[in-house]
Coordinates of C-alpha atoms in Angstrom, one line a residue:
Chain A
F1 CA 19.7 13.1 -8.8
F2 CA 19.0 11.5 -11.9
F3 CA 22.3 11.2 -14.6
L4 CA 22.7 13.9 -16.5
M5 CA 23.5 12.8 -19.9
I6 CA 26.9 13.7 -21.4
R7 CA 27.4 14.3 -25.3
R8 CA 29.8 11.1 -25.7
P9 CA 32.6 10.9 -28.1
P10 CA 31.8 9.2 -31.2
R11 CA 33.3 5.7 -30.9
S12 CA 34.7 5.6 -34.7
T13 CA 35.5 7.9 -37.0
Q14 CA 32.5 9.8 -38.4
G15 CA 31.8 8.8 -41.8
V16 CA 29.0 6.1 -43.4
S17 CA 29.2 3.2 -41.2
S18 CA 28.1 -0.2 -42.1
A19 CA 24.8 -1.3 -40.5
A20 CA 26.4 -4.2 -38.8
S21 CA 28.7 -1.5 -36.5
D22 CA 25.8 0.7 -36.1
V23 CA 23.6 -1.8 -34.3
Y24 CA 26.5 -3.1 -32.6
K25 CA 26.6 0.6 -30.8
R26 CA 23.3 0.3 -29.8
Q27 CA 23.6 -2.9 -28.4
V28 CA 26.3 -1.7 -26.1
S29 CA 24.6 1.3 -24.9
T30 CA 21.3 -0.6 -24.2
Q31 CA 23.2 -3.2 -22.4
S32 CA 25.4 -1.0 -20.0
T33 CA 22.3 0.7 -19.0
W34 CA 20.5 -2.3 -18.4
D35 CA 23.4 -3.6 -16.1
F36 CA 23.0 0.0 -14.2
Q37 CA 19.5 -0.6 -14.1
W38 CA 19.9 -3.9 -12.4
C39 CA 22.2 -2.7 -9.6
Q40 CA 20.3 0.2 -9.0
R41 CA 17.3 -2.4 -8.3
R42 CA 19.4 -4.8 -6.2
S43 CA 20.2 -1.8 -4.1
M44 CA 16.7 -0.4 -3.4
G45 CA 16.4 -4.1 -1.6
K46 CA 13.4 -5.1 0.4
E47 CA 11.9 -1.9 0.3
S48 CA 10.5 -1.4 -2.9
K49 CA 8.4 -4.9 -2.8
S50 CA 6.2 -3.4 0.0
Q51 CA 5.9 -0.8 -2.2
F52 CA 1.6 -0.7 -3.1
S53 CA 2.1 1.7 -6.2
L54 CA 0.2 1.9 -9.5
K55 CA 3.3 1.3 -11.9
K56 CA 1.9 1.6 -15.2
V57 CA 5.1 3.5 -16.4
K58 CA 8.3 4.1 -15.9
Q59 CA 10.3 7.6 -16.4
Y60 CA 13.3 7.4 -19.1
I61 CA 15.8 9.7 -20.5
L62 CA 16.1 9.4 -24.0
V63 CA 19.3 11.3 -25.9
G64 CA 19.8 11.2 -29.6
R65 CA 20.3 12.6 -32.4
A66 CA 20.7 12.2 -36.5
K67 CA 23.0 10.3 -38.3
P68 CA 26.0 12.3 -39.3
V69 CA 26.1 12.9 -42.8
A70 CA 29.3 12.7 -45.2
G71 CA 30.5 16.1 -45.9
Q72 CA 28.6 17.8 -43.0
K73 CA 30.8 20.4 -41.5
E74 CA 28.8 20.2 -38.1
E75 CA 28.2 17.1 -35.9
P76 CA 24.1 16.9 -35.8
K77 CA 22.6 18.5 -32.5
V78 CA 21.9 15.9 -29.7
Y79 CA 18.5 15.8 -28.0
R80 CA 17.6 15.1 -24.7
M81 CA 14.0 13.8 -23.9
R82 CA 12.0 12.8 -20.5
V83 CA 9.6 9.9 -21.8
F84 CA 6.8 8.1 -19.8
A85 CA 6.3 4.5 -21.0
P86 CA 5.7 1.3 -19.6
N87 CA 9.1 -0.2 -21.1
T88 CA 12.0 0.8 -23.3
V89 CA 10.2 -0.6 -26.3
I90 CA 7.8 1.8 -25.8
A91 CA 9.5 4.8 -25.0
K92 CA 12.2 4.4 -28.1
S93 CA 9.2 4.8 -30.3
K94 CA 7.8 7.6 -28.6
F95 CA 11.0 9.4 -28.8
W96 CA 11.5 8.7 -32.4
T97 CA 7.7 9.7 -33.2
L98 CA 8.4 12.8 -31.6
M99 CA 11.8 13.6 -33.2
R100 CA 9.9 12.5 -36.2
K101 CA 7.2 15.4 -36.1
Q102 CA 9.2 18.1 -34.2
K103 CA 13.0 18.1 -35.3
K104 CA 12.4 16.0 -38.7
I105 CA 14.3 13.2 -37.8
K106 CA 13.7 9.9 -38.8
H107 CA 14.2 6.5 -36.9
T108 CA 16.1 5.4 -40.0
G109 CA 18.4 8.6 -40.0
G110 CA 18.9 8.9 -36.5
E111 CA 20.7 7.1 -33.6
L112 CA 19.8 6.8 -29.9
I113 CA 22.8 7.3 -27.7
A114 CA 21.5 6.8 -24.5
I115 CA 18.4 5.5 -22.6
H116 CA 18.2 5.5 -18.8
E117 CA 15.6 4.8 -16.6
V118 CA 15.0 7.5 -13.9
I119 CA 14.4 5.3 -11.0
E120 CA 13.2 7.6 -7.7
N121 CA 13.9 7.3 -4.5
P122 CA 11.4 5.3 -2.5
S123 CA 8.3 7.2 -1.2
K124 CA 9.0 9.6 1.7
S125 CA 6.5 12.3 1.2
V126 CA 3.7 12.7 -0.4
K127 CA 3.5 15.7 -3.1
V128 CA 1.1 16.7 -5.3
Y129 CA 1.6 16.5 -9.2
G130 CA 0.5 18.7 -11.6
I131 CA 0.0 17.3 -15.3
V132 CA -0.5 19.0 -18.6
L133 CA -1.4 16.6 -21.2
R134 CA -3.4 17.3 -25.0
Y135 CA -5.2 13.8 -25.5
Q136 CA -7.2 12.9 -28.5
S137 CA -11.1 12.3 -28.2
R138 CA -13.3 10.8 -30.8
T139 CA -14.1 14.0 -32.0
G140 CA -10.7 16.6 -31.5
Y141 CA -7.7 17.0 -29.5
H142 CA -8.3 18.8 -26.3
N143 CA -5.6 20.2 -23.4
M144 CA -6.2 19.2 -20.2
Y145 CA -4.5 20.1 -16.6
K146 CA -4.9 17.5 -14.0
E147 CA -3.8 17.3 -10.2
Y148 CA -2.7 14.0 -8.6
R149 CA -1.2 13.5 -4.9
D150 CA 1.3 10.5 -5.2
T151 CA 4.9 9.7 -3.5
N152 CA 6.4 9.4 -7.3
I153 CA 6.0 10.7 -10.5
C154 CA 5.4 7.1 -12.1
G155 CA 2.3 6.9 -9.5
A156 CA 0.9 10.3 -10.6
M157 CA 1.2 9.4 -14.7
S158 CA -0.3 6.0 -13.8
Q159 CA -2.8 7.7 -11.7
M160 CA -3.5 9.9 -15.0
Y161 CA -3.6 7.2 -17.3
M162 CA -6.2 5.6 -15.7
D163 CA -8.1 8.4 -14.9
M164 CA -8.1 9.1 -18.2
A165 CA -9.1 5.9 -19.2
G166 CA -12.2 5.9 -16.9
R167 CA -13.3 9.5 -17.6
H168 CA -12.9 10.2 -21.0
R169 CA -12.1 7.1 -22.4
A170 CA -8.7 8.4 -23.7
R171 CA -6.0 5.2 -24.3
E172 CA -2.3 5.7 -23.5
E173 CA -1.8 5.9 -27.0
T174 CA -3.9 9.2 -27.7
I175 CA -2.7 11.1 -24.8
H176 CA 0.9 12.9 -25.6
I177 CA 2.4 14.6 -21.9
V178 CA 3.2 18.3 -22.4
R179 CA 4.8 19.5 -18.9
T180 CA 5.0 18.1 -15.4
C181 CA 5.5 19.6 -12.6
V182 CA 5.4 19.4 -8.4
V183 CA 2.9 21.4 -7.7
P184 CA 3.2 23.8 -4.0
E185 CA 0.6 23.7 -1.7
S186 CA -0.1 27.5 -2.6
K187 CA -0.8 26.6 -6.2
I188 CA -2.5 24.2 -6.0
K189 CA -6.1 24.3 -8.5
R190 CA -8.2 21.5 -8.1
A191 CA -10.6 21.2 -4.9
E192 CA -9.8 17.5 -3.9
T193 CA -6.1 17.9 -4.2
K194 CA -6.6 21.0 -1.9
S195 CA -9.1 19.1 0.8
F196 CA -6.7 16.1 0.7
T197 CA -3.2 18.2 1.1
N198 CA -5.1 19.8 4.4
G199 CA -3.6 18.4 7.6
N200 CA -6.5 18.3 8.9
V201 CA -8.4 15.3 6.6
K202 CA -10.4 12.8 8.3
F203 CA -13.0 9.9 7.4
P204 CA -14.3 6.8 8.7
L205 CA -13.8 3.9 6.9
L206 CA -17.1 2.7 5.5
N207 CA -18.5 -0.9 3.8
R208 CA -15.7 -2.8 5.3
I209 CA -15.2 -6.4 4.4
S210 CA -13.3 -9.0 5.8
R211 CA -11.0 -11.1 3.5
P212 CA -8.2 -13.7 4.2
P213 CA -5.2 -12.4 5.2
I214 CA -2.8 -14.2 2.7
K215 CA -4.1 -15.0 -0.9
K216 CA -3.3 -18.4 -0.3
F217 CA -6.3 -18.6 2.3
K218 CA -8.9 -17.2 -0.2
A219 CA -11.2 -20.4 -0.5
F220 CA -13.3 -21.1 -3.9
A221 CA -15.8 -22.6 -1.5
R222 CA -16.4 -22.3 2.0
A223 CA -18.5 -24.3 4.7
K224 CA -20.1 -21.1 6.3
R225 CA -21.8 -18.4 4.6
P226 CA -20.4 -15.2 4.1
T227 CA -20.1 -12.2 6.9
L228 CA -21.3 -9.3 4.7
F229 CA -20.0 -6.6 7.6
L230 CA -16.5 -6.4 9.9
Q231 CA -17.3 -7.0 13.3
Q232 CA -15.1 -4.2 14.6
N233 CA -15.9 -2.8 18.2
N234 CA -16.0 0.9 17.7
S235 CA -15.7 1.6 21.8
D236 CA -12.9 -0.9 22.7
S237 CA -9.4 -1.6 21.1
Chain B
M1 CA -23.3 10.3 -2.6
C2 CA -19.7 9.0 -2.7
I3 CA -16.6 9.8 -0.3
R4 CA -15.0 11.5 -2.8
D5 CA -18.0 13.8 -3.4
R6 CA -18.4 15.0 0.2
V7 CA -14.5 15.4 0.3
S8 CA -14.5 18.0 -2.3
T9 CA -17.2 20.0 -0.9
Q10 CA -15.7 20.6 2.5
S11 CA -12.3 20.8 3.7
T12 CA -12.9 18.2 6.3
W13 CA -15.8 15.9 6.9
D14 CA -18.0 17.3 9.7
I15 CA -16.7 15.2 12.5
Q16 CA -19.5 15.9 15.3
Y17 CA -22.4 14.7 12.8
L18 CA -19.8 11.6 12.1
R19 CA -18.9 11.1 16.0
D20 CA -22.7 11.6 17.5
L21 CA -25.0 11.0 15.3
M22 CA -23.6 8.3 13.0
G23 CA -21.4 6.7 16.1
F24 CA -18.0 6.6 14.3
K25 CA -14.9 6.7 16.2
R26 CA -12.1 5.8 14.5
F27 CA -11.0 8.0 11.7
V28 CA -8.6 7.8 8.8
Q29 CA -6.1 10.5 9.9
A30 CA -2.6 11.3 10.4
G31 CA -1.4 9.6 13.6
R32 CA -4.0 6.8 14.0
V33 CA -2.5 3.5 14.3
A34 CA -4.0 0.8 12.1
Y35 CA -3.2 -2.9 11.8
I36 CA -2.3 -4.1 8.6
N37 CA -5.1 -6.6 7.3
Y38 CA -3.5 -8.0 4.3
G39 CA -0.4 -8.4 1.9
V40 CA 3.8 -8.7 3.0
D41 CA 3.4 -6.9 6.5
H42 CA -0.2 -8.3 7.3
G43 CA -0.5 -8.8 11.2
K44 CA 1.9 -6.0 12.1
V45 CA 0.8 -2.4 13.2
C46 CA 1.7 1.0 11.8
V47 CA 1.0 4.5 11.9
I48 CA -0.6 6.4 9.2
V49 CA 1.8 9.5 8.1
E50 CA -0.2 10.9 5.8
V51 CA -3.8 10.7 3.7
I52 CA -2.7 10.4 -0.1
N53 CA -6.4 9.9 -1.3
S54 CA -9.7 8.3 -0.5
T55 CA -8.2 5.0 -1.1
R56 CA -4.3 5.1 -0.5
V57 CA -2.2 6.5 2.9
L58 CA 1.1 6.7 3.9
V59 CA 2.1 4.8 6.7
D60 CA 5.2 4.4 8.9
G61 CA 6.5 2.0 11.4
P62 CA 9.9 2.5 12.7
T63 CA 10.0 0.3 15.6
L64 CA 7.0 -2.0 14.3
G65 CA 8.5 -3.6 11.7
V66 CA 7.1 -1.9 9.1
P67 CA 9.0 -0.1 6.4
R68 CA 7.7 3.3 4.9
Q69 CA 5.3 2.5 2.2
V70 CA 2.0 3.8 0.6
I71 CA -0.5 1.2 1.6
S72 CA -4.3 1.0 0.3
L73 CA -6.9 1.8 2.9
R74 CA -8.4 -1.7 1.8
R75 CA -5.7 -3.7 3.8
L76 CA -6.2 -1.3 6.9
A77 CA -8.1 -2.0 10.3
L78 CA -8.2 1.5 12.3
T79 CA -7.5 1.1 16.0
D80 CA -8.5 3.2 19.0
H81 CA -5.1 4.5 19.2
L82 CA -4.4 8.0 17.7
L83 CA -1.0 9.7 18.1
K84 CA -0.2 13.7 18.2
V85 CA 1.8 13.9 15.1
A86 CA 2.0 16.2 12.1
K87 CA 1.1 14.8 8.5
G88 CA 4.1 13.9 7.0
I89 CA 6.5 13.2 9.9
H90 CA 9.8 11.7 9.1
T91 CA 10.6 8.4 10.4
K92 CA 13.1 9.4 13.0
A93 CA 10.7 11.7 14.6
L94 CA 7.8 9.1 14.7
E95 CA 10.0 6.8 15.9
I96 CA 10.5 9.2 19.3
V97 CA 6.6 9.6 19.2
I98 CA 6.1 6.1 19.6
K99 CA 8.6 5.4 22.1
K100 CA 7.5 8.4 24.2
N101 CA 3.8 7.1 23.8
D102 CA 5.1 3.9 24.5
L103 CA 2.6 2.5 21.7
V104 CA 4.2 -1.1 21.8
K105 CA 3.4 -1.8 25.3
K106 CA -0.4 -0.2 24.9
I107 CA -1.1 -2.4 22.1
G108 CA 0.2 -5.4 23.8
E109 CA -2.5 -4.4 26.3
S110 CA -5.4 -4.0 24.1
S111 CA -7.7 -7.1 24.5
W112 CA -7.4 -7.4 21.0
A113 CA -3.8 -8.1 20.9
K114 CA -4.2 -10.4 23.5
K115 CA -6.7 -12.9 21.7
L116 CA -4.1 -12.6 18.7
A117 CA -1.5 -13.7 20.8
A118 CA -3.9 -15.9 22.2
Q119 CA -4.6 -17.7 18.5
K120 CA -0.9 -17.5 18.0
R121 CA -0.3 -19.8 21.3
R122 CA -3.1 -22.1 20.4
A123 CA -1.6 -22.5 16.6
E124 CA 1.8 -23.4 18.2
L125 CA 0.3 -26.1 20.4
N126 CA 2.3 -29.4 20.3
D127 CA 0.2 -32.7 20.5
F128 CA 0.9 -33.4 24.4
E129 CA -0.1 -29.6 24.7
R130 CA -3.2 -30.0 22.9
F131 CA -4.4 -33.6 25.4
Q132 CA -3.6 -31.0 28.5
V133 CA -6.0 -28.6 26.9
M134 CA -8.6 -31.4 26.5
M135 CA -8.0 -32.7 30.3
L136 CA -8.4 -28.9 31.5
K137 CA -11.4 -28.1 29.6
R138 CA -13.1 -31.0 31.0
Q139 CA -11.6 -30.0 34.5
K140 CA -13.1 -26.8 34.2
A141 CA -16.6 -27.5 32.9
Y142 CA -16.9 -30.1 35.5
L143 CA -16.5 -27.3 38.4
V144 CA -18.6 -25.2 36.5
N145 CA -21.5 -27.8 36.0
K146 CA -20.9 -28.5 39.7
D147 CA -21.8 -24.7 40.8
V148 CA -24.4 -24.8 38.1
A149 CA -26.2 -27.8 39.7
Q150 CA -25.8 -26.2 43.4
A151 CA -27.2 -22.8 42.0
K152 CA -30.2 -24.9 40.1
G153 CA -31.0 -26.6 43.5
K154 CA -31.1 -23.8 45.6
K155 CA -33.1 -21.7 43.1
S156 CA -36.1 -24.7 43.0
K157 CA -38.8 -24.0 45.4
K158 CA -40.6 -26.8 45.2
A159 CA -38.4 -29.5 45.4
P160 CA -35.6 -30.0 48.1
A161 CA -31.9 -29.1 47.4
K162 CA -30.7 -31.5 44.7
K163 CA -27.6 -33.4 46.4
P164 CA -24.7 -32.6 44.8
K165 CA -23.5 -35.6 42.6
E166 CA -21.5 -38.2 44.2
A167 CA -18.5 -39.1 42.4
K168 CA -20.0 -42.2 41.6
S169 CA -18.2 -43.3 38.3
G170 CA -14.3 -44.0 38.3
Q171 CA -13.5 -41.2 35.5
Q172 CA -15.5 -38.5 37.7
A173 CA -13.7 -39.6 40.9
F174 CA -10.4 -39.3 38.6
Y175 CA -11.2 -35.4 37.6
A176 CA -12.5 -34.6 40.9
S177 CA -9.4 -35.8 42.7
N178 CA -6.5 -35.0 40.5
Y179 CA -7.4 -31.7 39.2
I180 CA -4.7 -29.7 41.1
N181 CA -2.1 -32.1 40.8
L182 CA -2.2 -34.3 37.9
F183 CA -0.6 -31.9 35.4
A184 CA 1.8 -28.9 35.4
P185 CA 0.2 -25.7 35.1
V186 CA -1.2 -24.5 31.9
S187 CA -2.3 -21.3 31.6
Y188 CA -5.8 -20.6 30.5
T189 CA -5.4 -18.6 27.9
H190 CA -5.9 -21.0 25.0
L191 CA -8.9 -22.4 26.5

């Protein structure tokens, strides 16, 4: 469903290329992806507007490699990475951070071949997402496995970030995502997730408050005192 | 103890306790028909397809004008209607169930829907119609007060029954004589 990145042939003969042409190459690749994303967003239409989902992060696929060096026989290996980030700038930054740490390729010595946003289809079904992460607390590093129910991976990731921030005071920068997966019902670990996956889940709505249906009608000052309960006739519809 | 703790210890809430002792009758569950209170689709009715967590649900309303979406429970008001559907039902299958159960008709028949329709009609009235309403309200009040006065007269033991007030003033006579013929019939629902 998402774009498998193929190795693009080099645009010019290999050698030490000038900085100006490098920049031009990068610009061209990001421009084309932007156009494609724009087309994707348009095709999604009105459905996307009414989606109520936390969208702190987006999913990106980044492809990059070390810059070819003069006299090198083999072409540098191309690496592809899946990154969750709120925008392309941070996605690129995360990509290079990991390239540097794992593959010893610095941003200055490397080139980003492509960056694509992975846009999932609008919500059709609810899935359980399992996220393995590693985060830095004030006293050390910890591994975690967390489960979230959501319709798409980005929603689940956003939930995770909010959850980590709330429970462990772990900010986005300190969290590294190791693995994400869709967990089948039989393999769900967490009791809460399991209980909601149950088809018979039922609960009443408590502590209801009435509020104006449109933000426009929200008034700063009102003539009447507020109603502290939602008048719902439980016996008659 | 918050909702979250309760749900984690039991696979389902103790429904009998909730229904009989606490008096809850409407539950968030797959198949529950809900009214959207807030947001883009406010005013529309949808069906809860699946419960995501204690704050969000997946809803759908194929013939009801609601696209399949995730919505916060804060934006929903539950109704009495419940469809028998499996959780996660697809849009097309749900459409069949809605048609089979005649949901649109049932919702329209409910007193709540009628009130909403009346409110909507009231908001749409033009100036002349509002004048008509005012006149009819007066006529209605006149008739009601007349009956009340008669009833009071009958009930009182001391004094003899008060004579029903003769239409003395010109205005009263006007209403009394003309209340059928004066205006074109306007329904009472917007009074």
